[in-house]
Coordinates of C-alpha atoms in Angstrom, one line a residue:
Chain B
M2 CA 124.5 106.2 137.1
F3 CA 122.4 103.4 135.5
G4 CA 123.5 101.7 132.3
V5 CA 125.7 99.0 130.8
R6 CA 129.5 99.0 130.3
S7 CA 131.2 97.0 127.5
A8 CA 128.2 94.7 127.5
T9 CA 128.5 91.6 125.3
V10 CA 125.7 89.0 124.9
R11 CA 125.9 85.9 122.7
F12 CA 123.0 83.7 121.6
G13 CA 124.8 80.6 120.2
H14 CA 127.0 81.9 117.4
T15 CA 125.2 85.2 117.2
L16 CA 126.7 88.2 118.9
A17 CA 123.6 90.0 120.0
L18 CA 125.4 92.8 121.8
D19 CA 129.1 93.6 121.0
D20 CA 130.9 95.8 123.5
V21 CA 128.0 98.2 124.1
T22 CA 128.3 101.0 126.6
V23 CA 125.1 103.1 127.4
E24 CA 124.6 105.5 130.3
V25 CA 121.1 106.4 131.4
P26 CA 121.2 109.5 133.6
G27 CA 118.3 110.3 135.9
G28 CA 115.9 113.0 134.7
S29 CA 116.3 112.2 131.0
V30 CA 115.2 110.0 128.1
V31 CA 117.7 107.9 126.2
A32 CA 116.4 106.4 123.0
V33 CA 117.8 103.2 121.4
V34 CA 117.1 103.1 117.7
G35 CA 117.6 100.3 115.3
G36 CA 115.7 97.9 113.1
D37 CA 114.5 94.4 113.8
G38 CA 117.5 92.3 115.1
A39 CA 119.7 95.3 115.9
G40 CA 120.0 94.3 119.6
K41 CA 117.5 96.8 121.2
S42 CA 115.5 94.3 123.1
T43 CA 118.6 92.4 124.3
L44 CA 120.1 95.6 125.6
L45 CA 116.9 96.5 127.5
R46 CA 116.5 93.0 128.9
A47 CA 120.1 93.0 130.0
L48 CA 119.3 96.1 132.1
V49 CA 116.2 94.4 133.5
G50 CA 118.2 91.3 134.4
E51 CA 116.4 89.0 132.1
V52 CA 119.4 88.4 129.9
P53 CA 122.8 87.5 131.5
L54 CA 125.9 89.2 130.0
D55 CA 128.8 87.2 128.6
G56 CA 131.0 90.2 129.2
G57 CA 130.8 93.7 130.7
T58 CA 128.8 95.0 133.6
V59 CA 125.2 96.2 134.3
E60 CA 124.3 99.0 136.7
A61 CA 120.6 98.9 137.6
P62 CA 118.5 99.5 140.7
P63 CA 116.9 96.5 142.5
K64 CA 113.7 95.1 141.1
Q65 CA 111.4 97.2 143.3
R66 CA 112.9 100.4 141.9
L67 CA 112.8 99.2 138.2
G68 CA 109.9 99.6 135.8
Y69 CA 109.8 97.6 132.6
L70 CA 107.4 97.6 129.7
P71 CA 108.2 94.6 127.5
A72 CA 107.8 94.6 123.7
S73 CA 104.8 92.3 123.9
A74 CA 101.5 92.7 125.8
G75 CA 102.6 94.2 129.1
S76 CA 99.1 93.6 130.5
W77 CA 96.7 90.7 131.1
A78 CA 94.0 90.4 128.5
A79 CA 91.4 88.8 130.8
L80 CA 91.7 91.5 133.5
T81 CA 90.2 94.9 133.3
V82 CA 92.3 98.1 133.2
R83 CA 91.8 98.7 136.9
Q84 CA 92.5 95.0 137.8
N85 CA 95.7 95.1 135.8
I86 CA 96.9 98.2 137.7
D87 CA 95.9 96.9 141.1
F88 CA 97.5 93.6 140.6
V89 CA 100.9 95.1 139.7
A90 CA 100.6 97.7 142.4
G91 CA 99.9 94.9 144.9
I92 CA 103.2 93.3 144.0
Y93 CA 105.0 96.5 145.1
G94 CA 103.0 96.7 148.3
L95 CA 100.8 99.6 147.2
A96 CA 97.3 99.4 148.7
G97 CA 94.4 101.3 150.3
E98 CA 94.0 105.0 149.8
E99 CA 97.5 105.4 148.4
L100 CA 96.7 102.9 145.6
T101 CA 93.3 104.6 144.9
A102 CA 95.0 108.0 144.6
R103 CA 97.9 106.7 142.4
R104 CA 95.6 104.8 140.2
A105 CA 93.2 107.7 139.6
E106 CA 96.2 110.0 138.9
L107 CA 97.8 107.6 136.3
L108 CA 94.5 106.8 134.6
D109 CA 93.8 110.5 134.3
R110 CA 97.2 111.3 132.9
A111 CA 96.9 108.5 130.3
S112 CA 93.3 109.6 129.4
L113 CA 92.2 106.1 130.3
T114 CA 89.7 106.9 133.1
P115 CA 86.6 106.2 131.0
A116 CA 88.1 102.8 130.1
A117 CA 89.0 101.7 133.7
G118 CA 86.4 98.9 133.8
R119 CA 87.2 97.6 130.3
L120 CA 89.0 94.3 129.7
A121 CA 92.5 94.8 128.5
A122 CA 91.7 92.5 125.5
R123 CA 89.1 95.1 124.4
L124 CA 91.5 98.1 124.3
S125 CA 92.9 99.6 121.1
G126 CA 96.6 99.1 120.5
G127 CA 97.4 102.6 121.7
M128 CA 95.3 102.3 124.9
R129 CA 96.9 98.9 125.7
R130 CA 100.4 100.4 125.4
K131 CA 99.4 103.3 127.7
L132 CA 98.1 100.7 130.2
G133 CA 101.4 98.8 130.0
F134 CA 103.2 102.1 130.6
I135 CA 101.0 102.8 133.7
M136 CA 101.8 99.3 135.1
A137 CA 105.5 99.9 134.5
I138 CA 105.5 103.2 136.4
V139 CA 102.9 102.7 139.1
H140 CA 105.6 102.2 141.8
R141 CA 107.6 105.3 140.7
P142 CA 110.7 103.5 139.5
A143 CA 114.1 105.1 139.4
L144 CA 114.9 103.4 136.1
L145 CA 112.2 103.0 133.5
I146 CA 112.8 100.6 130.6
L147 CA 110.3 100.8 127.7
D148 CA 110.6 98.4 124.8
E149 CA 109.1 100.0 121.7
P150 CA 106.3 101.7 123.6
S151 CA 105.0 103.4 120.4
T152 CA 105.2 100.6 117.8
G153 CA 101.7 100.0 116.3
V154 CA 100.3 102.9 118.2
D155 CA 98.2 105.5 116.3
P156 CA 99.7 109.1 116.1
V157 CA 97.4 110.7 118.6
S158 CA 98.1 108.0 121.3
R159 CA 101.8 108.3 120.4
I160 CA 101.8 112.0 121.5
D161 CA 100.0 110.9 124.7
L162 CA 102.7 108.3 125.3
W163 CA 105.5 110.8 124.7
R164 CA 103.9 113.1 127.2
L165 CA 103.8 110.3 129.8
V166 CA 107.5 109.4 129.1
S167 CA 108.5 113.0 129.3
E168 CA 106.6 113.3 132.6
A169 CA 108.5 110.3 134.1
A170 CA 111.8 111.9 133.1
A171 CA 110.8 115.4 134.3
S172 CA 110.0 113.9 137.7
G173 CA 113.6 112.4 137.9
A174 CA 113.4 108.9 136.5
A175 CA 116.1 107.6 134.2
V176 CA 114.3 106.4 131.1
L177 CA 115.6 104.1 128.4
M178 CA 113.3 103.4 125.5
S179 CA 113.7 101.6 122.2
T180 CA 112.1 102.7 119.0
T181 CA 112.2 102.0 115.3
Y182 CA 111.3 105.6 114.6
L183 CA 114.0 108.2 114.0
D184 CA 111.7 111.2 114.7
E185 CA 111.2 109.8 118.3
A186 CA 114.9 109.4 118.7
E187 CA 115.5 113.0 117.7
R188 CA 113.3 114.1 120.6
A189 CA 115.2 112.2 123.2
A190 CA 118.0 113.9 125.2
Q191 CA 120.4 111.1 124.1
L192 CA 120.1 108.7 121.2
V193 CA 121.9 105.4 120.6
V194 CA 121.8 103.9 117.2
L195 CA 122.3 100.1 117.2
D196 CA 123.2 98.0 114.2
S197 CA 123.8 94.2 114.4
G198 CA 124.6 94.5 118.1
R199 CA 127.0 97.4 117.8
I200 CA 126.7 101.1 118.5
L201 CA 126.7 102.9 115.2
V202 CA 126.5 106.4 116.8
H203 CA 125.4 108.0 120.0
G204 CA 125.0 111.3 121.7
S205 CA 122.4 114.1 121.6
Y206 CA 120.9 114.8 118.1
D207 CA 123.0 118.0 117.9
Q208 CA 126.2 116.1 118.9
V209 CA 125.4 113.4 116.3
R210 CA 125.0 116.0 113.6
A211 CA 128.1 117.9 114.6
G212 CA 130.2 114.7 114.7
F213 CA 129.1 113.6 111.3
A214 CA 132.0 113.8 108.8
G215 CA 131.7 113.8 105.0
V216 CA 129.2 115.2 102.6
V217 CA 125.7 114.1 101.5
T218 CA 124.6 115.1 98.0
Q219 CA 121.3 114.9 96.2
T220 CA 121.2 113.6 92.7
D221 CA 119.1 111.7 90.1
E222 CA 122.0 109.6 88.9
P223 CA 124.3 108.5 91.8
V224 CA 128.0 108.1 90.8
R225 CA 128.6 105.2 93.2
A226 CA 125.4 103.1 93.6
E227 CA 126.8 101.4 96.8
W228 CA 126.9 104.8 98.5
A229 CA 123.5 106.0 97.4
W230 CA 119.9 105.7 98.8
R231 CA 116.4 106.8 98.0
R232 CA 114.9 110.0 99.3
G233 CA 111.6 110.6 97.5
R234 CA 112.1 110.9 93.8
A235 CA 115.7 111.8 94.1
Q236 CA 118.7 109.8 95.6
H237 CA 121.1 110.9 98.3
E238 CA 124.8 109.9 98.0
Y239 CA 127.5 109.9 100.7
W240 CA 131.0 111.1 100.3
P241 CA 132.8 109.9 103.4
G242 CA 136.2 111.5 102.8
A243 CA 136.7 112.9 99.3
D244 CA 134.8 115.9 98.1
P245 CA 131.9 115.3 95.8
P246 CA 132.4 116.1 92.1
P247 CA 131.8 119.8 91.2
G248 CA 128.3 120.8 90.3
T249 CA 126.6 118.3 92.7
T250 CA 123.9 119.6 95.1
V251 CA 125.0 119.3 98.7
V252 CA 122.2 118.8 101.3
A253 CA 122.2 119.2 105.1
P254 CA 121.8 115.6 106.3
D255 CA 119.0 114.8 108.7
L256 CA 119.2 111.9 111.2
E257 CA 117.9 109.4 108.5
D258 CA 120.7 110.4 106.1
I259 CA 123.3 110.2 108.9
V260 CA 122.2 106.8 110.1
I261 CA 122.1 105.4 106.5
A262 CA 125.5 106.9 105.7
L263 CA 127.1 105.4 108.8
S264 CA 125.4 102.0 108.1
L265 CA 126.8 102.1 104.6
V266 CA 130.3 102.8 105.9
R267 CA 130.0 99.7 108.1
R268 CA 128.5 97.5 105.3
N269 CA 131.0 98.6 102.7
E270 CA 133.8 98.0 105.1
V271 CA 132.5 94.5 105.7
L272 CA 132.3 93.8 102.0
S273 CA 135.7 95.2 101.0
Chain T
M23 CA 97.9 102.2 80.5
T24 CA 94.9 104.1 81.8
A25 CA 95.1 107.8 82.7
V26 CA 94.1 107.4 86.4
Q27 CA 94.7 104.1 88.2
M28 CA 92.5 104.7 91.2
R29 CA 89.7 107.2 91.6
A30 CA 87.1 107.9 94.2
K31 CA 84.3 110.4 93.4
H32 CA 82.3 111.8 96.3
V33 CA 82.4 108.4 98.0
T34 CA 80.5 107.9 101.2
R35 CA 80.2 104.7 103.3
R36 CA 77.9 104.3 106.2
F37 CA 77.7 101.4 108.7
G38 CA 74.3 101.8 110.3
A39 CA 74.2 105.3 111.7
F40 CA 78.0 105.6 111.6
T41 CA 79.6 107.4 108.6
A42 CA 83.1 105.8 108.1
V43 CA 83.9 107.7 104.9
N44 CA 82.2 111.0 104.1
D45 CA 82.2 112.5 100.6
V46 CA 85.8 111.7 99.7
S47 CA 87.2 112.4 96.2
M48 CA 90.8 111.4 95.4
Q49 CA 92.9 109.8 92.7
V50 CA 96.2 108.1 92.1
Q51 CA 97.9 108.6 88.7
P52 CA 100.5 106.5 87.0
G53 CA 104.0 107.0 88.3
E54 CA 103.1 108.8 91.5
V55 CA 103.5 107.7 95.1
V56 CA 100.5 108.9 97.2
G57 CA 100.6 108.7 101.0
L58 CA 97.2 108.3 102.7
L59 CA 97.5 109.5 106.3
G60 CA 95.1 109.5 109.2
A61 CA 94.8 108.3 112.8
N62 CA 93.1 105.0 113.7
G63 CA 89.4 105.2 112.8
A64 CA 90.0 108.1 110.3
G65 CA 88.5 106.0 107.5
K66 CA 91.7 105.0 105.6
T67 CA 91.0 101.2 105.6
T68 CA 87.3 101.7 104.6
L69 CA 88.3 103.9 101.7
I70 CA 90.8 101.4 100.5
R71 CA 88.4 98.5 100.8
M72 CA 86.0 100.4 98.6
L73 CA 88.7 101.3 96.1
L74 CA 89.5 97.6 95.8
G75 CA 85.9 96.6 95.5
L76 CA 85.9 94.6 98.7
I77 CA 83.0 96.5 100.1
A78 CA 80.3 98.5 98.3
V79 CA 80.0 102.3 98.4
T80 CA 76.9 103.8 100.0
S81 CA 77.0 106.7 97.5
G82 CA 79.5 108.1 95.0
S83 CA 81.6 106.0 92.7
V84 CA 85.0 104.3 92.6
E85 CA 87.2 103.3 89.7
L86 CA 90.1 100.9 89.5
L87 CA 92.2 100.9 86.3
G88 CA 89.5 102.6 84.3
G89 CA 86.5 100.6 85.4
P90 CA 84.6 99.0 88.4
P91 CA 86.9 97.3 90.8
D92 CA 86.1 93.7 89.9
R93 CA 88.0 90.5 90.1
E94 CA 89.7 90.9 86.7
R95 CA 91.0 94.4 87.6
R96 CA 92.1 93.3 91.0
R97 CA 94.4 90.8 89.3
R98 CA 96.3 93.8 87.9
L99 CA 96.9 95.1 91.4
G100 CA 99.7 94.4 93.9
Y101 CA 98.9 94.5 97.6
V102 CA 101.3 94.2 100.6
P103 CA 99.5 94.2 103.9
Q104 CA 101.2 95.1 107.1
G105 CA 101.2 91.4 108.1
L106 CA 103.0 90.7 104.8
G107 CA 100.8 87.7 103.8
L108 CA 103.7 85.3 103.6
Y109 CA 103.9 81.7 104.8
G110 CA 106.4 81.4 107.6
D111 CA 106.7 77.7 107.2
L112 CA 107.7 77.9 103.6
T113 CA 111.0 79.0 102.2
V114 CA 111.5 82.2 100.2
R115 CA 111.5 80.4 96.9
E116 CA 108.4 78.4 97.9
N117 CA 106.5 81.5 98.9
L118 CA 107.4 83.2 95.6
S119 CA 106.4 80.2 93.4
F120 CA 103.1 79.9 95.4
S121 CA 102.1 83.6 94.9
A122 CA 103.3 83.6 91.3
R123 CA 101.0 80.6 90.5
A124 CA 98.1 82.2 92.3
Y125 CA 98.4 85.2 89.9
G126 CA 99.3 83.0 86.9
A127 CA 102.7 84.9 86.6
A128 CA 106.2 83.6 86.0
E129 CA 108.3 83.0 89.1
P130 CA 110.3 86.1 89.9
V131 CA 114.1 86.1 89.6
L132 CA 115.7 86.6 93.0
P133 CA 117.7 89.8 93.3
P134 CA 121.3 89.3 94.6
A135 CA 120.4 90.5 98.1
L136 CA 117.9 87.6 98.4
T137 CA 119.7 84.7 96.7
A138 CA 121.5 83.7 99.9
H139 CA 118.1 83.3 101.6
A140 CA 116.3 81.4 98.8
D141 CA 116.0 78.1 100.8
V142 CA 115.5 79.7 104.2
L143 CA 112.2 79.5 106.0
V144 CA 110.6 82.9 105.9
R145 CA 109.9 83.0 109.6
E146 CA 113.7 82.7 110.3
L147 CA 114.5 85.8 108.3
P148 CA 114.8 89.4 109.7
L149 CA 111.7 91.6 109.2
G150 CA 113.5 93.7 106.5
V151 CA 114.2 90.7 104.4
Q152 CA 110.7 89.4 104.9
R153 CA 109.4 92.7 103.6
Q154 CA 111.6 92.4 100.5
V155 CA 110.2 89.0 99.9
A156 CA 106.6 90.2 100.3
F157 CA 107.3 93.0 97.8
L158 CA 108.8 90.6 95.3
A159 CA 105.7 88.3 95.7
A160 CA 103.4 91.2 95.2
L161 CA 105.3 92.5 92.1
A162 CA 105.7 89.2 90.2
H163 CA 102.7 89.8 88.0
S164 CA 103.8 93.3 87.1
P165 CA 100.9 95.1 88.8
E166 CA 99.8 98.5 87.4
V167 CA 98.8 99.7 90.8
L168 CA 100.3 99.0 94.2
V169 CA 98.7 99.4 97.6
L170 CA 101.1 99.2 100.5
D171 CA 100.2 99.3 104.2
E172 CA 103.0 100.9 106.3
P173 CA 105.6 99.3 104.0
T174 CA 108.7 100.0 105.9
S175 CA 107.6 100.0 109.6
G176 CA 109.9 98.1 112.0
V177 CA 112.9 97.7 109.6
D178 CA 116.3 99.4 109.9
V179 CA 117.1 102.4 107.7
L180 CA 119.1 100.5 105.1
A181 CA 116.3 97.9 104.6
S182 CA 113.9 100.8 104.5
A183 CA 115.9 102.5 101.8
A184 CA 116.0 99.3 99.8
L185 CA 112.2 99.0 100.0
W186 CA 111.7 102.6 98.9
D187 CA 114.1 101.9 96.0
T188 CA 111.8 99.0 95.0
I189 CA 108.7 101.2 95.3
R190 CA 110.2 104.0 93.3
T191 CA 111.3 101.7 90.5
Q192 CA 107.7 100.5 90.2
A193 CA 106.5 104.1 90.0
E194 CA 109.1 105.0 87.4
H195 CA 107.8 102.1 85.3
G196 CA 104.3 103.7 85.5
A197 CA 102.7 102.1 88.4
G198 CA 100.5 104.2 90.7
V199 CA 101.3 103.6 94.3
L200 CA 99.1 104.2 97.3
V201 CA 100.8 104.0 100.7
T202 CA 98.8 104.1 103.9
T203 CA 100.8 105.2 106.9
H204 CA 100.9 107.3 110.0
Y205 CA 104.6 107.7 110.1
M206 CA 106.4 110.8 109.3
Q207 CA 109.4 109.0 107.7
E208 CA 107.2 107.2 105.3
A209 CA 105.1 110.3 104.5
Q210 CA 108.2 112.2 103.6
Q211 CA 109.0 109.6 100.9
C212 CA 105.7 110.2 99.0
D213 CA 105.1 112.7 96.2
R214 CA 101.7 113.8 97.5
L215 CA 99.8 113.3 100.7
L216 CA 96.2 112.9 101.6
L217 CA 95.1 113.4 105.2
M218 CA 91.8 111.9 106.5
S219 CA 90.1 112.6 109.7
N220 CA 86.8 111.5 111.0
G221 CA 85.9 110.0 107.6
Q222 CA 86.7 113.2 105.6
L223 CA 89.6 114.2 103.4
V224 CA 90.7 117.3 105.3
A225 CA 94.0 118.3 103.6
Q226 CA 96.1 117.2 100.6
G227 CA 99.4 118.2 99.0
S228 CA 102.9 118.4 100.4
E229 CA 103.9 118.0 104.1
A230 CA 103.6 121.7 104.5
D231 CA 100.0 121.7 103.0
I232 CA 99.0 118.9 105.4
V233 CA 100.3 120.8 108.4
G234 CA 98.7 124.0 107.1
S235 CA 98.6 126.8 109.6
T236 CA 98.7 124.5 112.6
T237 CA 101.5 125.4 115.0
A238 CA 103.1 123.9 118.1
V239 CA 104.9 125.8 120.8
A240 CA 108.5 125.5 121.7
V241 CA 109.4 126.5 125.3
H242 CA 113.1 127.1 126.1
T243 CA 114.2 127.5 129.7
S244 CA 117.1 126.6 131.9
D245 CA 114.6 125.2 134.4
W246 CA 113.0 122.6 132.1
A247 CA 111.8 120.2 134.8
Q248 CA 109.9 123.0 136.7
A249 CA 108.5 124.4 133.5
F250 CA 107.4 120.9 132.4
A251 CA 105.7 120.3 135.8
A252 CA 103.9 123.6 135.6
L253 CA 102.6 123.2 132.1
N254 CA 101.7 119.6 132.7
A255 CA 99.7 120.5 135.8
A256 CA 97.9 123.1 133.7
G257 CA 96.8 120.3 131.4
A258 CA 98.8 121.3 128.3
P259 CA 99.8 118.4 126.0
V260 CA 103.5 118.8 126.8
M261 CA 106.5 116.7 125.8
L262 CA 110.2 116.9 126.0
E263 CA 112.3 117.5 122.9
G264 CA 115.9 117.1 124.0
R265 CA 116.1 119.7 126.9
A266 CA 113.4 121.9 125.4
I267 CA 109.7 121.5 125.9
R268 CA 107.2 121.2 123.1
V269 CA 103.5 121.7 123.4
A270 CA 101.0 120.7 120.7
N271 CA 97.7 122.4 120.3
A272 CA 98.2 125.4 122.7
S273 CA 98.3 129.1 122.5
P274 CA 101.7 130.7 123.3
A275 CA 100.1 133.5 125.3
K276 CA 98.3 131.0 127.6
L277 CA 101.5 129.0 128.2
Q278 CA 103.4 132.2 129.0
E279 CA 100.7 133.0 131.6
V280 CA 101.1 129.7 133.2
L281 CA 104.9 130.0 133.3
N282 CA 104.7 133.6 134.7
A283 CA 102.3 132.5 137.4
A284 CA 104.8 129.7 138.4
G285 CA 107.7 132.3 138.4
I286 CA 109.6 130.5 135.6
E287 CA 111.6 132.5 133.1
A288 CA 111.2 131.0 129.6
T289 CA 111.0 131.9 125.9
V290 CA 107.8 130.7 124.3
Q291 CA 107.7 130.6 120.5
P292 CA 105.3 129.1 117.9
V293 CA 106.9 126.5 115.6
P294 CA 105.4 124.6 112.6
A295 CA 103.6 121.5 113.8
T296 CA 104.5 118.0 112.8
I297 CA 102.0 115.8 110.9
E298 CA 101.3 114.0 114.2
E299 CA 100.5 117.2 116.0
R300 CA 98.1 118.2 113.1
M301 CA 96.4 114.9 113.6
L302 CA 96.1 115.5 117.3
V303 CA 94.4 118.9 116.7
L304 CA 92.0 117.3 114.2
A305 CA 91.2 114.4 116.6
R306 CA 90.5 116.9 119.5
A307 CA 88.3 119.0 117.2
A308 CA 86.4 115.9 116.1
N309 CA 85.8 114.7 119.7
A310 CA 84.6 118.2 120.7
S311 CA 82.0 118.4 117.9

């Protein structure tokens, strides 16, 4: 199985990954969630072989069986959509009729056929991410690594991208993607929440919900400000061990509540 | 304090033959957080630029803080663009004094969470902290109305909660807040939502009002990979949701037909659509017309 075991990465004095273990089984999507600086890109780049580990091990296929969409560009601005695909396909030895068929298939799936002759520089953000995705998957990789494929992408293209990602998994690829959006993580078979280089929680959404201990209440006046956060006009408050005071409204926590509550546990531990 | 902080009445804007905004009426009142949703090209940015007086209306009228959106009224507005508008080569304190002087306001007092970063260059700070600084800069002159463009995108959940706390505090003090976004998590923090598509305001109210009667279809089967392949080959907008399959913009009966033809046993059931799926349906309808 692909993944990293007890991976640790240091950049100077910063611990970018701290004892992180993630498995990426074939035929499923694993989503890595976290904000800016959580360690998502470092984890992905460690799997691609772009970042050496200071500790732990990486299990990844050889380059020719690996597909990678980096967080930036992922395509050449001065080439057309078709030229971008052909260039990458050439690196993997795809040519002739096989390339023509594969290119047509991928362009069609990504709804990019009408834009095949357009310069990548002149694509919308969503179209450019879809092109990057096609280039990452043109050689049918066994492990597909996608760094924030949907960031800055409009909602309609985002649905297109999810369909393409799902399709890759349904045809057997192991997919590891990062995202800053929790609703995307909910959709993945497995989610991994990273916070300052450490795993805050992982598992399927159902497992994460089932494993969450404590109670979340909804209130206008939180009792302990350091355990409360905003949700719309009201605030939510986390009671990790003790029961909440009588008369408070208990809510069923969603993924956002769970991730905030666990982040607060870590932060309040650090402070105390 | 005026009764309505931003108002558009039957506003239309054309660029040549193209109608970017088509007969839109909306308003933002003091103390409310209104989310403006729409796919790229739906007309959100054009509407906001008219509300702020940055471009003229073709027909209809706009009002900012009780009058035309002129320079004087724009001074009473706080705006945080997606790019944040900070200087990366200046420290937090330098950025704040610069923007305070531009607005003729007193320099804001740094909250405890930012004091440690006061003399750090903005470009060296995490995105969540940068966003807090941008908010502080935009709020120094006590604006009566706030316009925020995807205010929490890219930051972790705690930083996002802190930003929403700042936004809510402004609203509680009477500011009207207009948030443009296409993210569910941000939409769910708003009091009221407006959905634009193809230049028109097509729905407003709660999340449920926005989704309306649009449904998606959930397909449950033990053979998800086969089912996925069959539905995908039939051209349905399919995606995985855990080990289940979700299809936007499709009829359950048609999907059942496809699955039956492929010999796959599955349950097919309509479920409420997400806001994104609603936008997909609207975009497909607009393309078809």
